[in-house]
XYZ file of C-alpha atoms in Angstrom:
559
model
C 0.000 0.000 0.000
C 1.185 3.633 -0.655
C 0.715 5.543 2.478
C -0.216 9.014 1.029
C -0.852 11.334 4.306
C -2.943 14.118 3.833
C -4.115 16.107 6.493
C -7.445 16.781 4.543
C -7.755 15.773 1.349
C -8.715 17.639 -1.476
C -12.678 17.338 -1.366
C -11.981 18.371 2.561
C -10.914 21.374 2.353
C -13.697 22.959 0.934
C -15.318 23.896 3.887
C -13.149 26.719 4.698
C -14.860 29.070 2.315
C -17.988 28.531 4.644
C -16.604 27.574 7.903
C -18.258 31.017 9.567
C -22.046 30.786 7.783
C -24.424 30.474 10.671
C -27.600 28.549 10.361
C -26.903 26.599 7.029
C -27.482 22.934 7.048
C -27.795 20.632 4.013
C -30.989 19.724 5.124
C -33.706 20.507 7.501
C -33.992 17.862 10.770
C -37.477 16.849 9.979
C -39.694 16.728 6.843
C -42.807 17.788 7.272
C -45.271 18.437 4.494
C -46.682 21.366 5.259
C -47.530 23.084 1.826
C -50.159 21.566 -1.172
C -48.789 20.569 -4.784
C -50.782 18.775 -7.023
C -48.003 15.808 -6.426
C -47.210 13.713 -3.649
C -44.959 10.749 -2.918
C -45.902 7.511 -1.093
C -43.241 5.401 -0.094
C -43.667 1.808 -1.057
C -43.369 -1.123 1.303
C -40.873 -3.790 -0.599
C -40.664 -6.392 2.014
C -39.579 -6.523 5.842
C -36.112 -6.091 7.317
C -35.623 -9.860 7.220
C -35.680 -9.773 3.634
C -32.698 -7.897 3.637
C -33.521 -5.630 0.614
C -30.865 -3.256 0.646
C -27.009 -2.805 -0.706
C -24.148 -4.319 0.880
C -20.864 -2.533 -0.213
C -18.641 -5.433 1.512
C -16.883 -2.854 3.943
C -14.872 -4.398 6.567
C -12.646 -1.333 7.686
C -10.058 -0.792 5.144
C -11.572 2.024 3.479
C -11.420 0.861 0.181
C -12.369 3.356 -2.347
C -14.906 1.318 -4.159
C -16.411 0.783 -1.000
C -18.371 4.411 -0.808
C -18.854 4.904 -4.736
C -21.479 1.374 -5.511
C -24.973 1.178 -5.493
C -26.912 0.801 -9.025
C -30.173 -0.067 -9.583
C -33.099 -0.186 -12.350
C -36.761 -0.398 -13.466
C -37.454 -2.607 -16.734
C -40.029 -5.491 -16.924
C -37.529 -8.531 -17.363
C -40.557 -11.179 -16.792
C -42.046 -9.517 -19.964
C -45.164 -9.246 -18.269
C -46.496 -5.574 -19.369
C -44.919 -4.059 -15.862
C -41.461 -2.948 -13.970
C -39.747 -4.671 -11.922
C -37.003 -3.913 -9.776
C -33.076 -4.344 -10.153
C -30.670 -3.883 -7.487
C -26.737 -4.202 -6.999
C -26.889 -6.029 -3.932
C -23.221 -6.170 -3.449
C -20.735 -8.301 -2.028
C -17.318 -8.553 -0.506
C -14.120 -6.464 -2.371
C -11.763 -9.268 -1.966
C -7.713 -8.381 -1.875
C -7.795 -10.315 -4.995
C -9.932 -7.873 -7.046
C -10.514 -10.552 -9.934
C -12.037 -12.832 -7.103
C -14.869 -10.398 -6.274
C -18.624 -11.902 -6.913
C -22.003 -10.509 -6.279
C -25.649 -10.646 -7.439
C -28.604 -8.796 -8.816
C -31.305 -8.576 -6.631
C -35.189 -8.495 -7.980
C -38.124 -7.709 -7.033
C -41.020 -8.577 -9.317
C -43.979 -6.202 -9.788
C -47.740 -7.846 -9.801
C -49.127 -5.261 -11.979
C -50.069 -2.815 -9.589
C -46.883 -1.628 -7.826
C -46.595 -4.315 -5.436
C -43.581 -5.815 -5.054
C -42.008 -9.328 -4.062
C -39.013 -10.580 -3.391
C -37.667 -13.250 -6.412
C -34.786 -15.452 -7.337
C -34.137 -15.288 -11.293
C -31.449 -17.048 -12.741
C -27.942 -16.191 -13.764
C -28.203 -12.878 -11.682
C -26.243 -14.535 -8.668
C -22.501 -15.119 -8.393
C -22.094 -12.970 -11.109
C -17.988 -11.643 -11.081
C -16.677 -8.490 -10.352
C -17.590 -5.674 -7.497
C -20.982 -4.991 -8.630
C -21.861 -1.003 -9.709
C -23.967 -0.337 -12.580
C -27.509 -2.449 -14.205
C -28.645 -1.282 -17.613
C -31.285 -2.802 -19.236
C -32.016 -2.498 -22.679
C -32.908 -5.255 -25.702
C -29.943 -5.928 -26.707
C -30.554 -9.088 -29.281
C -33.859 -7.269 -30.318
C -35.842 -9.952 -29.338
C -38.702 -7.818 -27.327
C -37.683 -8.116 -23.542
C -34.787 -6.957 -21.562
C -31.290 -8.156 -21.724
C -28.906 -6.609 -18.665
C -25.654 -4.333 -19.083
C -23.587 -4.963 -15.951
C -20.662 -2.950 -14.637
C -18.552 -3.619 -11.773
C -14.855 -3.196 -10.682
C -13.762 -6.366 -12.448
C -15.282 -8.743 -15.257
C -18.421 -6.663 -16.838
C -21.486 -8.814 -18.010
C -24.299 -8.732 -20.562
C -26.647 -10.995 -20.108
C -29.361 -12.086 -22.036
C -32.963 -12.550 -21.619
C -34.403 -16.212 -22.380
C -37.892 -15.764 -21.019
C -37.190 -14.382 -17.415
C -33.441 -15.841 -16.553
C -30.597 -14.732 -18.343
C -27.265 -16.329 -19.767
C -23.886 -14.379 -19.381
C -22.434 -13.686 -22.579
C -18.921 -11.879 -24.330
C -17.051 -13.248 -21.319
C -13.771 -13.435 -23.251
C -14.099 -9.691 -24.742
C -14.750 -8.819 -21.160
C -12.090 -10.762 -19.417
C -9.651 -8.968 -21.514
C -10.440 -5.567 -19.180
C -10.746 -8.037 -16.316
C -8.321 -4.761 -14.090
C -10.743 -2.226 -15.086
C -13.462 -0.425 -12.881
C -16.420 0.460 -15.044
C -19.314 2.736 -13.599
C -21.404 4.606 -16.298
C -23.244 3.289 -19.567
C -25.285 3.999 -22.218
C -26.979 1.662 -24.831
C -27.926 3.387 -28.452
C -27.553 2.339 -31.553
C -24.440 4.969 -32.683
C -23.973 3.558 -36.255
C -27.939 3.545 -36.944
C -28.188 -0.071 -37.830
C -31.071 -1.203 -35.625
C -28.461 -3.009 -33.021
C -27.646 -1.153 -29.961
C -24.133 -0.306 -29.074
C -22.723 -0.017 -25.993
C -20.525 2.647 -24.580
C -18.801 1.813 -21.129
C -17.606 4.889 -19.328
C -14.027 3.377 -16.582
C -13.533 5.124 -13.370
C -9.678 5.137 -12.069
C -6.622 2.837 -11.971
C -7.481 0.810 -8.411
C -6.511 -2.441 -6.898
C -5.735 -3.006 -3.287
C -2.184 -2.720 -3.886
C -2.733 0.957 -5.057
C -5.103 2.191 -2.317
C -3.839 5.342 -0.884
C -4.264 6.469 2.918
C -6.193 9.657 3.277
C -7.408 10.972 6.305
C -10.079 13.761 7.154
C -9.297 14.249 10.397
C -5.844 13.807 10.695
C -6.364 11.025 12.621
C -8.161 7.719 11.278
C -8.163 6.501 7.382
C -10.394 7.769 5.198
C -11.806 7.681 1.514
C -9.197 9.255 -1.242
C -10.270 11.907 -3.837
C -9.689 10.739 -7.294
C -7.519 13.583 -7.938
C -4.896 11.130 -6.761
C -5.737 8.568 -9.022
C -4.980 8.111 -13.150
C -8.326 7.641 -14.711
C -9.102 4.620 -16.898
C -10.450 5.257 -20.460
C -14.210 4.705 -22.054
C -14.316 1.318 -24.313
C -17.111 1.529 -27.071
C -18.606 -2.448 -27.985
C -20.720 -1.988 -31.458
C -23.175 -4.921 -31.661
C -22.632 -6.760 -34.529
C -26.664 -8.064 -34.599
C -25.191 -11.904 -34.141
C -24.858 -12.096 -31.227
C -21.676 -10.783 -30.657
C -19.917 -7.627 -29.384
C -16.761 -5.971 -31.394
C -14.434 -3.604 -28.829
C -14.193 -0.490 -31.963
C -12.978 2.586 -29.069
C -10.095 3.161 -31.366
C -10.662 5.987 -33.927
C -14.206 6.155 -32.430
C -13.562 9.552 -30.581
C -14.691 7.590 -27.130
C -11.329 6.609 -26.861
C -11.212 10.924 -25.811
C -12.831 9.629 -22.326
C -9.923 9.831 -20.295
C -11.399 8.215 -17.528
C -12.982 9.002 -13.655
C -15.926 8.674 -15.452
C -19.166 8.419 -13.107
C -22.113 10.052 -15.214
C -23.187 9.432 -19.399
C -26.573 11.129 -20.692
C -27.979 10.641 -23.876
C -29.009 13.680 -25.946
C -29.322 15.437 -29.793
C -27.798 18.854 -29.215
C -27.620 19.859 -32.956
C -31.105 18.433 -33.339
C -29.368 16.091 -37.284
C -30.798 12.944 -35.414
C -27.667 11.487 -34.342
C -26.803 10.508 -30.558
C -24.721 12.612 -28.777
C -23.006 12.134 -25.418
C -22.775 14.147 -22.517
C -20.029 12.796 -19.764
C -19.889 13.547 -16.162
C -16.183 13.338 -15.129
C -15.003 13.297 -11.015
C -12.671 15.925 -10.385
C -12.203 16.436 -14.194
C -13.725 18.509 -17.290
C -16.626 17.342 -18.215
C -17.162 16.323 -22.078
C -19.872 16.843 -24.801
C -18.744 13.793 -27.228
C -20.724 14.967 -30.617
C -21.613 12.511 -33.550
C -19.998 14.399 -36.689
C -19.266 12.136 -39.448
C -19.551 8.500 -38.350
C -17.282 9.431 -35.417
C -17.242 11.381 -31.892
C -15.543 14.887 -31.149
C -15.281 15.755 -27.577
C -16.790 19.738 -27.685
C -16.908 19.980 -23.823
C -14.558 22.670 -23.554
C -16.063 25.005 -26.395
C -19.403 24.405 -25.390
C -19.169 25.915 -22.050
C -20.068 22.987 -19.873
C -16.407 21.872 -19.151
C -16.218 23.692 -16.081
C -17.969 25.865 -13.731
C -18.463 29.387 -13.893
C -14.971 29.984 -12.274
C -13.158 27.761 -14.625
C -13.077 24.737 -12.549
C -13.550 21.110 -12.531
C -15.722 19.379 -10.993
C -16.456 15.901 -8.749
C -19.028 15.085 -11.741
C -21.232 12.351 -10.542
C -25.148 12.216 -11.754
C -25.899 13.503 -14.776
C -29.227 13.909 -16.856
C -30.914 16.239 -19.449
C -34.004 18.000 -20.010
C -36.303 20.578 -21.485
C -37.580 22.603 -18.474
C -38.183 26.756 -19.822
C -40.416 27.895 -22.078
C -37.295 28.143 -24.575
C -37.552 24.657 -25.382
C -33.659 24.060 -25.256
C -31.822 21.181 -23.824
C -30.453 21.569 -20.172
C -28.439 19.746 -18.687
C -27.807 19.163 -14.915
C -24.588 17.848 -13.167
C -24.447 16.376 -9.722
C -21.261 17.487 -7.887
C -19.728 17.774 -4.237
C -20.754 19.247 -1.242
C -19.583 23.042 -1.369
C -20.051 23.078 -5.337
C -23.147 23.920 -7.170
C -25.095 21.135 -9.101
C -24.153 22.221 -12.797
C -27.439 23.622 -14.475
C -25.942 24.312 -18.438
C -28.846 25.557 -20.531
C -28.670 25.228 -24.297
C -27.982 29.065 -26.091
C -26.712 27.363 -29.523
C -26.417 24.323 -31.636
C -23.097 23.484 -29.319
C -22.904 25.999 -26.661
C -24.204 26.252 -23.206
C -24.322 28.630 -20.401
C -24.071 28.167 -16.465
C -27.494 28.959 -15.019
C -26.499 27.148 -11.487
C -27.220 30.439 -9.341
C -29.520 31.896 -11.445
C -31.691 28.812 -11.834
C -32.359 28.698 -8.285
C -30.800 25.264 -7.610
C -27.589 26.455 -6.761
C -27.623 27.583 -3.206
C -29.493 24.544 -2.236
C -27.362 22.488 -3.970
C -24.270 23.725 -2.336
C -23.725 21.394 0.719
C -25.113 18.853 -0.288
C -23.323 15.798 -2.231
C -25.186 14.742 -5.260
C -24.712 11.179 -6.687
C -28.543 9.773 -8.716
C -29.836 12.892 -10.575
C -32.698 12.372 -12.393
C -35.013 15.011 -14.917
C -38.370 14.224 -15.436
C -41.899 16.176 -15.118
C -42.948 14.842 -11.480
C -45.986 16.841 -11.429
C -47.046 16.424 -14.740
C -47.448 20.287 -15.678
C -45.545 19.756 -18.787
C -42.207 21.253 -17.375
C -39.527 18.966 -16.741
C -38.281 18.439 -12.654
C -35.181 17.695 -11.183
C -34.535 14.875 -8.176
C -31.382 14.390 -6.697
C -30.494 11.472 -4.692
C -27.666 12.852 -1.793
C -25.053 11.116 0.639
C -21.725 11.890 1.209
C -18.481 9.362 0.982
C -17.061 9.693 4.097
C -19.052 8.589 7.413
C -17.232 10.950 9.735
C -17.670 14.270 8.263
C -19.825 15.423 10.631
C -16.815 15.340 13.165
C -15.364 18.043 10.910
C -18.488 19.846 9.644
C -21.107 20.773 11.450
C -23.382 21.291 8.174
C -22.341 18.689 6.251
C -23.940 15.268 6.424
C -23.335 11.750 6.057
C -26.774 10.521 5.584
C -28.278 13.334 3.597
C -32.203 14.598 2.614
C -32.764 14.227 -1.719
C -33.881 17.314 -3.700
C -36.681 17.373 -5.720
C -36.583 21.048 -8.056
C -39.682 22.124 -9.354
C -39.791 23.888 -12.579
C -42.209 27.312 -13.356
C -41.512 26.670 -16.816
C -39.344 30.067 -16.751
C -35.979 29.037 -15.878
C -36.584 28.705 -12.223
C -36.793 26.155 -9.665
C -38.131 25.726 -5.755
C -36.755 22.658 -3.713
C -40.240 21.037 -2.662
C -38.992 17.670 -1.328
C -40.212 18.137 2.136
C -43.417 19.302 1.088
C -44.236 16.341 -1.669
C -42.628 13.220 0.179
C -41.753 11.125 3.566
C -38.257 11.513 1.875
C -35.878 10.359 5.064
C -32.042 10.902 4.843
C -30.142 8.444 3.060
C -26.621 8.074 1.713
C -28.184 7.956 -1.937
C -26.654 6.535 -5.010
C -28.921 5.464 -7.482
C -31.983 7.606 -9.110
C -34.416 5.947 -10.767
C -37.437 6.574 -12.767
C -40.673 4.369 -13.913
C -44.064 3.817 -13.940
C -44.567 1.381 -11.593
C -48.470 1.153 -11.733
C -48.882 1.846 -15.461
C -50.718 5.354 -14.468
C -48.865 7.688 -16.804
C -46.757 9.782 -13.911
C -43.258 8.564 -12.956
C -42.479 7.035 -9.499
C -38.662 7.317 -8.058
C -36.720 4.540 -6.552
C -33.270 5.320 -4.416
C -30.488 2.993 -3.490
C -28.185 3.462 -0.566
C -24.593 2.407 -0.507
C -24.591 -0.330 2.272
C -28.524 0.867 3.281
C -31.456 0.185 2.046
C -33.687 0.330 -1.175
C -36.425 3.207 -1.314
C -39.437 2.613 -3.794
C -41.736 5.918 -4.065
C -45.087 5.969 -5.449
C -46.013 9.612 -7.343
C -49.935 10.058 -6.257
C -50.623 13.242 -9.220
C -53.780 14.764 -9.399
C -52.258 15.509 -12.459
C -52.540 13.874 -15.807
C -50.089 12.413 -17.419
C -48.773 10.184 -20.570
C -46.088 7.434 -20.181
C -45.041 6.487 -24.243
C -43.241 3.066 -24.864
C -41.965 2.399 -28.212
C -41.300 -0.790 -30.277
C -39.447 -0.183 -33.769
C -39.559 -2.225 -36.874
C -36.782 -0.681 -38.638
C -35.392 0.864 -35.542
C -34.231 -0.904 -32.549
C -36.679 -3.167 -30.769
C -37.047 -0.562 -27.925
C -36.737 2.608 -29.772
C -34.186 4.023 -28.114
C -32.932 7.319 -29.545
C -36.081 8.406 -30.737
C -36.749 12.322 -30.477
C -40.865 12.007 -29.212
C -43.049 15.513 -29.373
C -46.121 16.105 -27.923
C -48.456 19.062 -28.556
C -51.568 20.271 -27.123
C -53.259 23.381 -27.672
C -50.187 25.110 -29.943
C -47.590 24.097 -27.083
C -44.600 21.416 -27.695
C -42.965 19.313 -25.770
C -40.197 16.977 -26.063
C -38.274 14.028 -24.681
C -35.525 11.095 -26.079
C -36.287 7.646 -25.243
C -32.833 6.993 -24.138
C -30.670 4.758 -20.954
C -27.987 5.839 -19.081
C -28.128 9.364 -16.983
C -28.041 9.710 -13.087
C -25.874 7.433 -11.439
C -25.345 3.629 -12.028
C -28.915 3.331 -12.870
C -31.102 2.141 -15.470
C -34.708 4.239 -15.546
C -37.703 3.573 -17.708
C -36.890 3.328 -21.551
C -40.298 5.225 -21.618
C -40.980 8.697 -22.173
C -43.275 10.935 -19.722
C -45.523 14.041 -20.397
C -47.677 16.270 -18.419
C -50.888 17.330 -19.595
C -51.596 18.906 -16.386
C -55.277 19.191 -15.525
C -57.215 18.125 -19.215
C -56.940 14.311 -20.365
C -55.725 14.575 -23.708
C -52.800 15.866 -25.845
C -53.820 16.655 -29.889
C -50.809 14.430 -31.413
C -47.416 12.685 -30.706
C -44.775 13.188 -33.254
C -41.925 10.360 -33.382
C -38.836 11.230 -34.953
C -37.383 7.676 -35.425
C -33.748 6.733 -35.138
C -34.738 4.738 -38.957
C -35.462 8.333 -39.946
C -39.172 7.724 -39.963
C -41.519 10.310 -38.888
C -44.863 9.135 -37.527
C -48.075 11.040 -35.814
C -50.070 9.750 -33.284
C -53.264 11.818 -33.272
C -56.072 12.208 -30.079
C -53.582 10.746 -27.494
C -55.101 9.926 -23.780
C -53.531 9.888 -20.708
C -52.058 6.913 -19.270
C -49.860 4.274 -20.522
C -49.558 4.554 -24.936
C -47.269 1.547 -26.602
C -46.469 2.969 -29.994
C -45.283 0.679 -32.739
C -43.137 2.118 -35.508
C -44.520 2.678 -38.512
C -44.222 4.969 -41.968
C -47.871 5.783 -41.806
C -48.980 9.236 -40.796
């Protein structure tokens, strides 16, 4: 071990700049809903404490950096029964032997109405490597969902055969056997109808390169990753036989240098290719643009890079949305405590501007420590909201800071459709503190709004039920000449003269898989005039007279 001795590491001494505010605290002590939105969130109950839903991150008292960073999870129906079910990295032990490391996906299977039970599926046990990210998706374009899985160690993709899955590409993975893999995305880059996948590597660990760090001067603590060398992105295009080809060279994702903890999908210059947005820890974040069959990293140029001092980030959860009235992509950034979540609105094709302080989130935002970050429209008004799932890394900073956290309270920003937002999470939910990691997003009961789950690293699984008064439209694709799911498609809706619009997409917050759905408010009426479905085949289709509730659209050239 390299004994590193740092009287407070890097992400420590931040507090300084705020050691003498009085009264600020990350959160409040008690949540108590004491105002009325036309949203509220119930919490679900999954099973008792004997079932032992929850993460396990292994920890025995070494302090291992992977330790503090796992905790994935997902929605997607894997018993192809018309509802979601539940995925969750439910750990294991990090062994001294990296390599060794094993661990399972945990399920719980939905009944059709949002109730939940425990279930063994096979091939998601004893699965190698130290378990981090799920991402579901169809890969083999079959109709149900196949499983990305990253971990420190061997990745996995395993395939669907009706309800247990088969590990596959073991040999292409054991070739990166040393790498620690976090953030994904699944989209078909070359346009072929076979998804691609795009695995975004952390930093250069084993247990023979931990570093000792130390807080308080006195006892071992968790490393920044400033003091580690980042591990580069590897791109797999699906050659639609079953197979997997590693093509990162001369891709442009070979540009993604690594400490990589955050990938959103998104179509900033609106020609109906895939671009990627990267969330980088303690680096610049990257806009990796499709020009030309390959990927140019425009992070710098476009203004997201850094923050509005020119600085780097600890980029962690990452998602985008459209959430003014000037329909433009933004895109929000999950960082440290004492740095502003990054809120870069679209002002050009490939430029962006820093509307952290101005947006309202960024005060908030400040002390807290930001990992699942989710954008969706939670109360179904037709502006897109922002929930971010908090907990800090290191479980004695309260004997530092007295308004910093361990265990910390979410955010949930609510958008006026102006460029504004109001933290209303402990006026919407029974949101407790947690040390969150994964964000995740579905329809749970098929009712058209979007429910949350949260993951804690070594805690427990949250499932949240949104009760809207709202209406609202949940839209699930299958494509003929696209792929089977859809994924990449650009989706309007309009009603009454006003647009709105969402990707189908994976990927975003943190380790986490959400609905490959799409959801729109319609606020208080029942009924939007048309859907408009910009296809990744290049098809353009109209849905006309579109109810609330759960639509399944199948591609086709017909308007």
């Amino acid at each position: 071990m390299f004994d590193v001795r740092v009287p407070f590491s890097t992400r420590s001494a931040f507090f300084f700049a705020l050691l003498f505010q009085v009264g600020c605290s990350s959160t409040p002590d008690e949540v108590v809903a004491t105002l009325e939105y036309p949203f509220m969130f119930e919490k679900v109950a999954i099973g008792t404490a004997a079932d032992s839903i929850r993460h396990h991150n292994g920890s025995s008292g070494q302090k291992w950096f992977p330790e503090t960073m796992s905790g994935g999870a997902a929605f997607a129906d894997i018993d192809s029964d018309g509802d979601l079910d539940v995925l969750f990295v439910e750990g294991g032990a990090l062994n001294a032997d990296v390599t060794s490391s094993k661990g399972s996906i945990g399920v719980l299977l939905n009944n059709g109405e949002g109730v939940f039970s425990r279930a063994h599926v096979e091939g998601l046990s004893d699965l190698p490597g130290y378990g981090m990210g799920i991402y579901p998706a169809d890969l083999d374009n079959d109709g149900d969902f196949d499983i990305l899985y990253t971990t420190l160690g061997q990745n996995s993709v395993l395939i669907n055969n009706e309800g247990s899955f088969t590990s596959t590409q073991n040999d292409l993975f054991e070739k990166r056997i040393s790498e620690w893999s976090t953030a994904a995305v699944i989209f078909d880059a070359d346009q072929d109808g076979w998804l691609d996948l795009l695995i975004g590597n952390y930093v250069d660990w084993t247990v023979e390169k931990d570093l000792y760090c130390t807080t308080d001067g006195m006892r071992k603590g968790y490393c920044t990753p400033e003091l580690y060398q980042g591990t580069p992105a590897v791109f797999y295009r699906n050659t639609g036989k079953g197979t997997f080809v590693d093509v990162t060279a001369g891709s442009g994702f070979e540009k993604m240098s690594g400490k990589t903890l955050g990938l959103a999908m998104s179509d900033v210059d609106s020609d109906g290719q895939v671009d990627i947005f990267v969330a980088n820890d303690t680096d610049p974040d990257q806009l990796l643009v499709a020009i030309n069959g390959t990927y140019e990293d425009r992070g710098i140029a476009s203004g997201l890079a850094f923050d509005e001092r020119g600085r780097a980030r600890a980029g962690m959860g990452i998602d985008t949305g459209i959430s003014d009235e000037t329909g433009k992509t933004t895109l929000f950034v999950g960082n440290f405590s004492d740095e502003m979540m990054g809120v870069y609105r679209q002002i050009g094709p490939l430029s962006f501007l820093d509307r952290a302080a101005s947006s309202g989130i960024g005060h908030p935002s400040t002390l807290t420590l930001t990992f699942g970050l989710t954008v969706t429209d939670f109360n179904l008004d037709g502006n897109q909201d922002v929930f971010a799932a908090n907990g800090h890394v290191e479980q004695s900073i309260e004997t530092i800071r007295d308004n910093v956290r361990y265990a910390e309270y979410p955010h949930l920003f609510s958008s006026d459709g102006k460029g504004r937002f109001e933290d209303v999470a402990s006026s919407v939910g029974a949101f407790g503190a947690m040390v969150g990691r994964a964000a995740v997003v579905g329809d749970i009961d098929m009712d058209g709004d979007p429910d949350l789950m949260v993951l804690e690293n070594n805690a427990s699984l949250h499932v949240f039920k949104n009760t809207s008064t709202h209406s609202g439209i949940r839209v699930q694709l299958k494509g003929t000449a696209s792929n089977a799911q859809g994924i990449g498609t650009r989706v309007e809706l309009w009603q009454a003269g006003s647009r709105q619009e969402r990707m189908i997409k994976t990927g975003s917050s943190y380790l986490s898989g959400s609905d490959v759905a799409a959801f729109f408010g319609l606020g208080a009426t029942a009924t939007a005039d048309s859907l408009v479905l910009h296809w990744p085949s290049g098809t353009i289709q109209v849905v006309n007279n579109v109810k609330s509730g759960n639509l399944i659209v199948e591609e086709s050239a017909q308007w």
